[in-house]
GROMACS .gro file of N, CA, C and O in nm:
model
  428
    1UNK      N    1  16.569  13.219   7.811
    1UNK     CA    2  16.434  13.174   7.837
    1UNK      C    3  16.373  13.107   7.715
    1UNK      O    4  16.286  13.022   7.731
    2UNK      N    5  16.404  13.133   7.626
    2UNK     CA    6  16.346  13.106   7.510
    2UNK      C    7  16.363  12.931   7.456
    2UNK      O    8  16.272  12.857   7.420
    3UNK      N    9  16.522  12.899   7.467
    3UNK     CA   10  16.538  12.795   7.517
    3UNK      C   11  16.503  12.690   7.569
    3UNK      O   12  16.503  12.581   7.513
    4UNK      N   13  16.460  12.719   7.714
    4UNK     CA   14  16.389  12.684   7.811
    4UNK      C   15  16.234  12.629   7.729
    4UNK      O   16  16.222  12.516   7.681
    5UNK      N   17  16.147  12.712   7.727
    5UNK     CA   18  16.052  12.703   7.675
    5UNK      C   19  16.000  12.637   7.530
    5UNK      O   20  15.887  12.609   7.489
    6UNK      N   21  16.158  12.624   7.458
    6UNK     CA   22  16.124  12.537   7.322
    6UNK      C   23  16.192  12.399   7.371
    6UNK      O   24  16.181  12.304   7.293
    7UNK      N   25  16.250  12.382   7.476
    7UNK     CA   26  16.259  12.210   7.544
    7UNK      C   27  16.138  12.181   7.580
    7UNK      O   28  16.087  12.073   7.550
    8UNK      N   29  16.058  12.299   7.667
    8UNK     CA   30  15.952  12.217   7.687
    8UNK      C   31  15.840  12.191   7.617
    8UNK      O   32  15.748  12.116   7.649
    9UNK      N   33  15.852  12.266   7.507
    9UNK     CA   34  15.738  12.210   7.419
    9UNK      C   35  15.785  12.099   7.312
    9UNK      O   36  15.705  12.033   7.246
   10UNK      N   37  15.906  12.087   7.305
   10UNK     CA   38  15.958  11.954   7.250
   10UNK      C   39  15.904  11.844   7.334
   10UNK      O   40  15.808  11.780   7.291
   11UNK      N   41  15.964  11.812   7.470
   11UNK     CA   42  15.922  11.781   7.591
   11UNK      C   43  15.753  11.682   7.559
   11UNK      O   44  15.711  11.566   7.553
   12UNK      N   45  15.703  11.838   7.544
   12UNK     CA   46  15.542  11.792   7.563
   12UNK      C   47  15.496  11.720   7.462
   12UNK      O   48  15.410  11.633   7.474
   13UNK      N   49  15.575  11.766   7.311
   13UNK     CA   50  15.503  11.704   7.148
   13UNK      C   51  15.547  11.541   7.212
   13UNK      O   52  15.468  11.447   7.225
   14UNK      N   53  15.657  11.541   7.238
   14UNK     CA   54  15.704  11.349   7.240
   14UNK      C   55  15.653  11.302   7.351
   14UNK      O   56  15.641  11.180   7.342
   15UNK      N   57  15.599  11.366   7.504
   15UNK     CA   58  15.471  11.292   7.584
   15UNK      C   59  15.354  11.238   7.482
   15UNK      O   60  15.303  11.134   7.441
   16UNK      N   61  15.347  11.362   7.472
   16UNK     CA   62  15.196  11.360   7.388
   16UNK      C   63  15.188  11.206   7.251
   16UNK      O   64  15.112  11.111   7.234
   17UNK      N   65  15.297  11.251   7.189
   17UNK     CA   66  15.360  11.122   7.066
   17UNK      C   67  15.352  10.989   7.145
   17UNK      O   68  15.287  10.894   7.100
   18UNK      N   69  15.428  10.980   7.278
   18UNK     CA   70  15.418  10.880   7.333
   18UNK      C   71  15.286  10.819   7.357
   18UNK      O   72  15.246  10.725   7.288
   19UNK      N   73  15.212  10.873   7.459
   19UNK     CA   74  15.044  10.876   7.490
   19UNK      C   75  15.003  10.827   7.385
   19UNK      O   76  14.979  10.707   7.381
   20UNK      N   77  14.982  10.917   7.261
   20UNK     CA   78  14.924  10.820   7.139
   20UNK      C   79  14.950  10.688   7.089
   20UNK      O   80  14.867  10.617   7.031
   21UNK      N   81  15.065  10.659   7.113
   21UNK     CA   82  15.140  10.492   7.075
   21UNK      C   83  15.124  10.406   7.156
   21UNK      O   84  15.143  10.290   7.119
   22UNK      N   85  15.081  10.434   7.310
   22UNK     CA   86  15.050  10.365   7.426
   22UNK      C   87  14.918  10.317   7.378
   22UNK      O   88  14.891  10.197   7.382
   23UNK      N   89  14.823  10.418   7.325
   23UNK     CA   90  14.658  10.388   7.293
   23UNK      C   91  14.680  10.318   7.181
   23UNK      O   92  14.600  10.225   7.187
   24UNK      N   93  14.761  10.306   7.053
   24UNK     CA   94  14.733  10.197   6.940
   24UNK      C   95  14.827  10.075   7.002
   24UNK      O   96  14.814   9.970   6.940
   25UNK      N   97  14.904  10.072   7.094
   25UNK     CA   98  14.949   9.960   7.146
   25UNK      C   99  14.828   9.879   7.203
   25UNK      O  100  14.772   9.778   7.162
   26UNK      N  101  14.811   9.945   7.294
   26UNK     CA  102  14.699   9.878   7.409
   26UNK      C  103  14.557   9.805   7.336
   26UNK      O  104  14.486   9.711   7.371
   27UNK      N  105  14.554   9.889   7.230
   27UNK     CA  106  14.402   9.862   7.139
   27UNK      C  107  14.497   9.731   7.038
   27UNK      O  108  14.435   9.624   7.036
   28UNK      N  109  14.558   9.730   7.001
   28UNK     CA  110  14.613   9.651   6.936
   28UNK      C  111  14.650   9.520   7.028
   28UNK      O  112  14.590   9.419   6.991
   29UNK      N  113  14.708   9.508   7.104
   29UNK     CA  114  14.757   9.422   7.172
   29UNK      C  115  14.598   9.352   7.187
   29UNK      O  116  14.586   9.245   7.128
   30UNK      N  117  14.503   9.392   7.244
   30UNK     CA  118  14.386   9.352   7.251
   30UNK      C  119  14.317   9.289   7.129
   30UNK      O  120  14.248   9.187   7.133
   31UNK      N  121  14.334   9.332   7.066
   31UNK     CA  122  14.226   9.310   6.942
   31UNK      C  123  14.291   9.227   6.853
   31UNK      O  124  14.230   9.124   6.826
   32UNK      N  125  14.431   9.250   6.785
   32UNK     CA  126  14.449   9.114   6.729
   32UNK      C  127  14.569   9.017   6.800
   32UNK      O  128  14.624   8.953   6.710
   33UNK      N  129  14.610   8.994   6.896
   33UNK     CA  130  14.722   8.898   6.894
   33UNK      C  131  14.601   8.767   6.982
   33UNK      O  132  14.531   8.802   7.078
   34UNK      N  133  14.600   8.635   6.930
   34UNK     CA  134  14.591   8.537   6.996
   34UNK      C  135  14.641   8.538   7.118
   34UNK      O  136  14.721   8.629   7.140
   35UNK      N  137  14.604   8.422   7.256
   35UNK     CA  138  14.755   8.367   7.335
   35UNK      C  139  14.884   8.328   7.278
   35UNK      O  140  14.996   8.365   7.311
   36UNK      N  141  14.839   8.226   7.160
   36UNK     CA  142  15.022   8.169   7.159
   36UNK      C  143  15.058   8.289   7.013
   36UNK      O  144  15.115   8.248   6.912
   37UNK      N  145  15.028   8.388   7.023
   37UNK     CA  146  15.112   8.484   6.917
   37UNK      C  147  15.206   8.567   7.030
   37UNK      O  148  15.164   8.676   7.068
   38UNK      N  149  15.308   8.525   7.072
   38UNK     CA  150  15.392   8.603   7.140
   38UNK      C  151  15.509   8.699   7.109
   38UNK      O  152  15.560   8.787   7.178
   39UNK      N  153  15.536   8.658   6.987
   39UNK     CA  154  15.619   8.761   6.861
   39UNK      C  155  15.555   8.889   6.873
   39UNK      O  156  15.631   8.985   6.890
   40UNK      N  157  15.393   8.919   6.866
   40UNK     CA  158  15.290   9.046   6.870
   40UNK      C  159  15.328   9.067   6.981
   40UNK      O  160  15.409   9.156   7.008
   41UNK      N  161  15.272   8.982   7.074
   41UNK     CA  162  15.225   9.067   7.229
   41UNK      C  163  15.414   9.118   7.311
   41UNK      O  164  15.441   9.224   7.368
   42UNK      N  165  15.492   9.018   7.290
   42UNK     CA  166  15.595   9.106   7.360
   42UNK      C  167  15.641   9.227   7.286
   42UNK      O  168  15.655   9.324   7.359
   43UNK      N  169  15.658   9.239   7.211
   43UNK     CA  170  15.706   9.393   7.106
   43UNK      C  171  15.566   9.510   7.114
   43UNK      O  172  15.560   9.631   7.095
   44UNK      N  173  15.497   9.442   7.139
   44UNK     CA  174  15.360   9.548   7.141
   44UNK      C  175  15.372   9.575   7.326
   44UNK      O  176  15.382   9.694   7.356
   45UNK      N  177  15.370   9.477   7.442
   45UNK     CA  178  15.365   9.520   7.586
   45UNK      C  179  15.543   9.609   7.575
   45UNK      O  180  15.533   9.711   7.642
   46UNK      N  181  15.678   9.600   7.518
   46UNK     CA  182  15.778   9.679   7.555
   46UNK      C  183  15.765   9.805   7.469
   46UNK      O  184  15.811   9.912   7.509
   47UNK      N  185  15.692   9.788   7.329
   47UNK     CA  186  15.702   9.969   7.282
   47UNK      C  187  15.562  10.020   7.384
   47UNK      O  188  15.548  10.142   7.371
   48UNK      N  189  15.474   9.969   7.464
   48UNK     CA  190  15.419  10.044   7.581
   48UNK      C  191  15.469  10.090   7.661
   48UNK      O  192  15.468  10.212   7.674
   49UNK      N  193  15.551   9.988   7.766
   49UNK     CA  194  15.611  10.041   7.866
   49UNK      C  195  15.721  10.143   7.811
   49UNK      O  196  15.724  10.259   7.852
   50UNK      N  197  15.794  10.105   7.737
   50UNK     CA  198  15.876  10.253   7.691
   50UNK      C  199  15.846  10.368   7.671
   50UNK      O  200  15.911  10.464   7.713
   51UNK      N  201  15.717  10.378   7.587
   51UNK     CA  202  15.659  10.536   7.575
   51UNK      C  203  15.632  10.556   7.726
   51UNK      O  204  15.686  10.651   7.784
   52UNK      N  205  15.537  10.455   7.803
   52UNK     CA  206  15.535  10.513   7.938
   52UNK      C  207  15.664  10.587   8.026
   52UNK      O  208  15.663  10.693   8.089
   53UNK      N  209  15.768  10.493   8.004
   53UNK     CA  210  15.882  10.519   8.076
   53UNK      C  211  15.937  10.655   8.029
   53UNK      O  212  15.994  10.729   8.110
   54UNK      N  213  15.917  10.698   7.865
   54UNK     CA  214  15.877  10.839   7.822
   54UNK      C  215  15.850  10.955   7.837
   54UNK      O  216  15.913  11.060   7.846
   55UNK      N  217  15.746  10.924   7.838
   55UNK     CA  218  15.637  11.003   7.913
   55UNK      C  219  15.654  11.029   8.087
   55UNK      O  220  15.572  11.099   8.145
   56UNK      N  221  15.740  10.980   8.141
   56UNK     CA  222  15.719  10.989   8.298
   56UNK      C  223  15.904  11.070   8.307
   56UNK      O  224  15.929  11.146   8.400
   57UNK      N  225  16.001  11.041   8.208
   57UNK     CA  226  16.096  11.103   8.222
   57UNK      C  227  16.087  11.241   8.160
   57UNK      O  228  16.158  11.338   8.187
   58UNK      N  229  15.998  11.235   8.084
   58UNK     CA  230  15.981  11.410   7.995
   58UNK      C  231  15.934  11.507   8.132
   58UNK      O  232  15.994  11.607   8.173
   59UNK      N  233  15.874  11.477   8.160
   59UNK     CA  234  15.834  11.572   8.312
   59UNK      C  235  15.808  11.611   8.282
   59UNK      O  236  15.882  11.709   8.269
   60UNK      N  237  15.672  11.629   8.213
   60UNK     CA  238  15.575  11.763   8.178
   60UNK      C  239  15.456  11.771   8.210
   60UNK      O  240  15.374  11.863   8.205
   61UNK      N  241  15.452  11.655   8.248
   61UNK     CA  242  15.286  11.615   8.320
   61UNK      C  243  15.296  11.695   8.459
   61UNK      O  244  15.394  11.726   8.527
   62UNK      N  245  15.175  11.715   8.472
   62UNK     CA  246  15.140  11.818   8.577
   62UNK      C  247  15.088  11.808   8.672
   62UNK      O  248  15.007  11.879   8.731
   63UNK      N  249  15.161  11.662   8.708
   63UNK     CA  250  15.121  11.582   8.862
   63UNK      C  251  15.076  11.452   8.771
   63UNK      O  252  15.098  11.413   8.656
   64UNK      N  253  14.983  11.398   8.910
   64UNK     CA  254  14.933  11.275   8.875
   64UNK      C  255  14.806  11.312   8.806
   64UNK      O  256  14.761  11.213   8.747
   65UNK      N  257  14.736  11.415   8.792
   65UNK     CA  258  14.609  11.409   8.697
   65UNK      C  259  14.638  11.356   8.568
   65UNK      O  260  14.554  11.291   8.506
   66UNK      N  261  14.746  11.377   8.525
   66UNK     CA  262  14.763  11.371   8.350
   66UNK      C  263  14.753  11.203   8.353
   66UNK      O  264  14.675  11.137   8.285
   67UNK      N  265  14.851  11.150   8.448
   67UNK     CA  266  14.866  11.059   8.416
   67UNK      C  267  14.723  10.925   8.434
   67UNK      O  268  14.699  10.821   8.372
   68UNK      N  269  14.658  10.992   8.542
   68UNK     CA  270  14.506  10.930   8.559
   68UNK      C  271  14.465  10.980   8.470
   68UNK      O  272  14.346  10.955   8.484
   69UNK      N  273  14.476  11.051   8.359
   69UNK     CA  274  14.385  11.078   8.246
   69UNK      C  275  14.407  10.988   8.152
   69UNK      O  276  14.306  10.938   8.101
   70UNK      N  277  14.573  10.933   8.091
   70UNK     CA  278  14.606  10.869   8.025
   70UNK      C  279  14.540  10.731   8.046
   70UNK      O  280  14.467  10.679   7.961
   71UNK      N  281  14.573  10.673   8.175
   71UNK     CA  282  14.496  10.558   8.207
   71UNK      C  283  14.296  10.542   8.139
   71UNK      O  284  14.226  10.461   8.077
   72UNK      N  285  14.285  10.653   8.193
   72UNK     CA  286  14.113  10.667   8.213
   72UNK      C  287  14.052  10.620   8.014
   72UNK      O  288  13.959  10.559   7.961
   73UNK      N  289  14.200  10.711   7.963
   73UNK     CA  290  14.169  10.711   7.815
   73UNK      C  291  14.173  10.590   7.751
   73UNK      O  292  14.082  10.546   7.682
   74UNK      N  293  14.276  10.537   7.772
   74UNK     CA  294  14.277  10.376   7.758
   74UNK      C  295  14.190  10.305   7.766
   74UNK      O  296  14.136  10.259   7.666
   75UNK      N  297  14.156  10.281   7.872
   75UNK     CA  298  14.014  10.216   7.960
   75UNK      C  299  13.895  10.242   7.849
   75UNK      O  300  13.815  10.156   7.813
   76UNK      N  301  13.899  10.354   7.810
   76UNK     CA  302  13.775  10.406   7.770
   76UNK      C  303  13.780  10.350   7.628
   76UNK      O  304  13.690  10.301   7.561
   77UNK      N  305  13.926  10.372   7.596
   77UNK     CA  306  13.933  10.296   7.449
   77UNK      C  307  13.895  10.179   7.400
   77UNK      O  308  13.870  10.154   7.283
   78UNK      N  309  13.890  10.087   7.519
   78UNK     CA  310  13.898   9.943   7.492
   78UNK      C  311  13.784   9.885   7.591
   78UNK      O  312  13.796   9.772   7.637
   79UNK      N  313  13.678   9.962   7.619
   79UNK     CA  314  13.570   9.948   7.659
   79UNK      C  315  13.507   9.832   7.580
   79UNK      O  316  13.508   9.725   7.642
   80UNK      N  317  13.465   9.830   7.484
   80UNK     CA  318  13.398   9.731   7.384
   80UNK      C  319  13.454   9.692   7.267
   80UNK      O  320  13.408   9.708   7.153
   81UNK      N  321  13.612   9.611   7.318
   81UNK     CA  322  13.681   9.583   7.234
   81UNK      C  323  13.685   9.381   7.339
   81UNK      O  324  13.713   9.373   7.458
   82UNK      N  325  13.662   9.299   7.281
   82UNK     CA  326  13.644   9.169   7.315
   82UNK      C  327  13.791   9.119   7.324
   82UNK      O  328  13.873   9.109   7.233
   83UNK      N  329  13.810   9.073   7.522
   83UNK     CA  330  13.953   9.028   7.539
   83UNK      C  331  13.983   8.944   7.437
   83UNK      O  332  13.883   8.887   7.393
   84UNK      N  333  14.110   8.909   7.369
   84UNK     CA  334  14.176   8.797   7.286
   84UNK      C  335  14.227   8.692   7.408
   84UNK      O  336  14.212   8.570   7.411
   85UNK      N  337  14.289   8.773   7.503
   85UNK     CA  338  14.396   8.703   7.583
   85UNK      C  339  14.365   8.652   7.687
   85UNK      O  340  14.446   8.596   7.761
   86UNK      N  341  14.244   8.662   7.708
   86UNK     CA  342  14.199   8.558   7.886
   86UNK      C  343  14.074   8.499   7.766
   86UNK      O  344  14.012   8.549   7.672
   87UNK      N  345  14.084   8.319   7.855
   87UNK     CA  346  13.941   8.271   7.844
   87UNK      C  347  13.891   8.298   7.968
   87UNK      O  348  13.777   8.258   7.990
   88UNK      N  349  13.959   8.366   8.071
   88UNK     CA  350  13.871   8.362   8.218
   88UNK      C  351  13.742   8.412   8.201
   88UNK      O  352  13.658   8.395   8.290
   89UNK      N  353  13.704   8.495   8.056
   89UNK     CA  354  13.615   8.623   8.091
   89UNK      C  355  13.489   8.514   8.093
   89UNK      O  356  13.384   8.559   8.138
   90UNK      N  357  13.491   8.384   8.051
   90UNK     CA  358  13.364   8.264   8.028
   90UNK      C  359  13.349   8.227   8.177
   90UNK      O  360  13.234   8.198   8.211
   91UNK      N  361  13.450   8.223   8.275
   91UNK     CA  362  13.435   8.120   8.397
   91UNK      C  363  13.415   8.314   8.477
   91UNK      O  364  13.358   8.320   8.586
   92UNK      N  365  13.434   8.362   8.455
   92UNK     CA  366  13.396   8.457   8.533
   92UNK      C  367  13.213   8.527   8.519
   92UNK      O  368  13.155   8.581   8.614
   93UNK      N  369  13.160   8.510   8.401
   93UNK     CA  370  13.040   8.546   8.280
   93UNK      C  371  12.957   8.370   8.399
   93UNK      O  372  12.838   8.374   8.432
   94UNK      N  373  13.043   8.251   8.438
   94UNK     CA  374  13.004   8.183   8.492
   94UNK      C  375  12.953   8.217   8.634
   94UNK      O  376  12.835   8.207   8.668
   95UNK      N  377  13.034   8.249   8.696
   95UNK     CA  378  13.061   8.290   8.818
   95UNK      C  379  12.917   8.403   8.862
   95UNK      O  380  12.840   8.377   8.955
   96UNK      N  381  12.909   8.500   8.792
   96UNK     CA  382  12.814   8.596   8.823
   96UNK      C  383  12.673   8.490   8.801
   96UNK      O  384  12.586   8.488   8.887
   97UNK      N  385  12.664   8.421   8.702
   97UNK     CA  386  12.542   8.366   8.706
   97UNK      C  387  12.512   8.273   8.809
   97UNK      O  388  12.402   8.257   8.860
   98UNK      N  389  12.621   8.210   8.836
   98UNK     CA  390  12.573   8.103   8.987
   98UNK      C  391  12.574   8.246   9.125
   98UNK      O  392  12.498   8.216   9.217
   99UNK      N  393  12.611   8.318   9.135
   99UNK     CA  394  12.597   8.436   9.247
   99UNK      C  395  12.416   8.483   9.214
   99UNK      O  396  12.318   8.470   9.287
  100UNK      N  397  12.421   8.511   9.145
  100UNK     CA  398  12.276   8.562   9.054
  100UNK      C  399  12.165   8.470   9.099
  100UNK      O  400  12.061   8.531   9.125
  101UNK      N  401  12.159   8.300   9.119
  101UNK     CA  402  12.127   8.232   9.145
  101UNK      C  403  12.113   8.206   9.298
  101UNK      O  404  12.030   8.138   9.357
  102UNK      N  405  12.246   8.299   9.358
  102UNK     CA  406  12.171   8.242   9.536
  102UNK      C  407  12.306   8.163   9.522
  102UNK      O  408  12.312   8.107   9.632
  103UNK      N  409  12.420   8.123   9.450
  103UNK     CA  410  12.533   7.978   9.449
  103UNK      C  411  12.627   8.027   9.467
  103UNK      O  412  12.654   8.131   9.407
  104UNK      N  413  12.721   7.962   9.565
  104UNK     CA  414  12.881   8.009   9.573
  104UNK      C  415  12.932   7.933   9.465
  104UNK      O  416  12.906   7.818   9.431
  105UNK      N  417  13.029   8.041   9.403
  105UNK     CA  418  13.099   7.951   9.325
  105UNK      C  419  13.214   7.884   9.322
  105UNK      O  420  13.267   7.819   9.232
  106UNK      N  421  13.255   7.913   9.461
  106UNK     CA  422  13.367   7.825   9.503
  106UNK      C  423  13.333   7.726   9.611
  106UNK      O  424  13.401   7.698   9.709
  107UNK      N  425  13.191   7.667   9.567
  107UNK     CA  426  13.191   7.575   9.701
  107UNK      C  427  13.145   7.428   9.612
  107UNK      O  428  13.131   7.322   9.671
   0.00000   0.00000   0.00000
């Protein structure tokens, strides 16, 4: 048993390790890579998905709550962090103001 129980807290330290590298990925990927810096953004989006892929083979999460938590944390991280990687956020910042106005904006 003892065994048992020191896999799974190995298990849990390298979820957990993972989770954290997902959040300086995600905040990073955001905050400094340009569009045409693609050297950053692909090595920063595959060490994400890997810890994810990580994290989902360790099996220690305890259903899907953990993993809606991880998400939620993210989200929360990068709340008021200004996209690098879309100019959409201007034609969309557009969009609400012609709606706002009474205007379709696709007409």
């Amino acid at each position: 048993m003892d065994t048992t129980l020191a896999n799974m807290n190995y298990k849990h330290v390298i979820a957990v390790v993972a989770a954290f590298i997902i959040c300086i990925a995600c905040y990073t990927l955001v905050s400094i890579p340009q569009q045409s810096d693609f050297h950053i953004i692909f090595p920063l989006f595959t060490l994400a998905f890997g810890c994810y892929a990580i994290i989902l083979n360790a099996k220690v999460t305890k259903g899907f709550n953990t993993l809606i938590f991880l998400a939620l944390a993210v989200r929360l991280l990068l709340v008021f962090v200004f996209p690098n990687l879309s100019d959409d956020i201007y034609r969309f910042l557009w969009d609400g103001k012609l709606i706002g106005h009474g205007l379709n904006p696709y007409s």
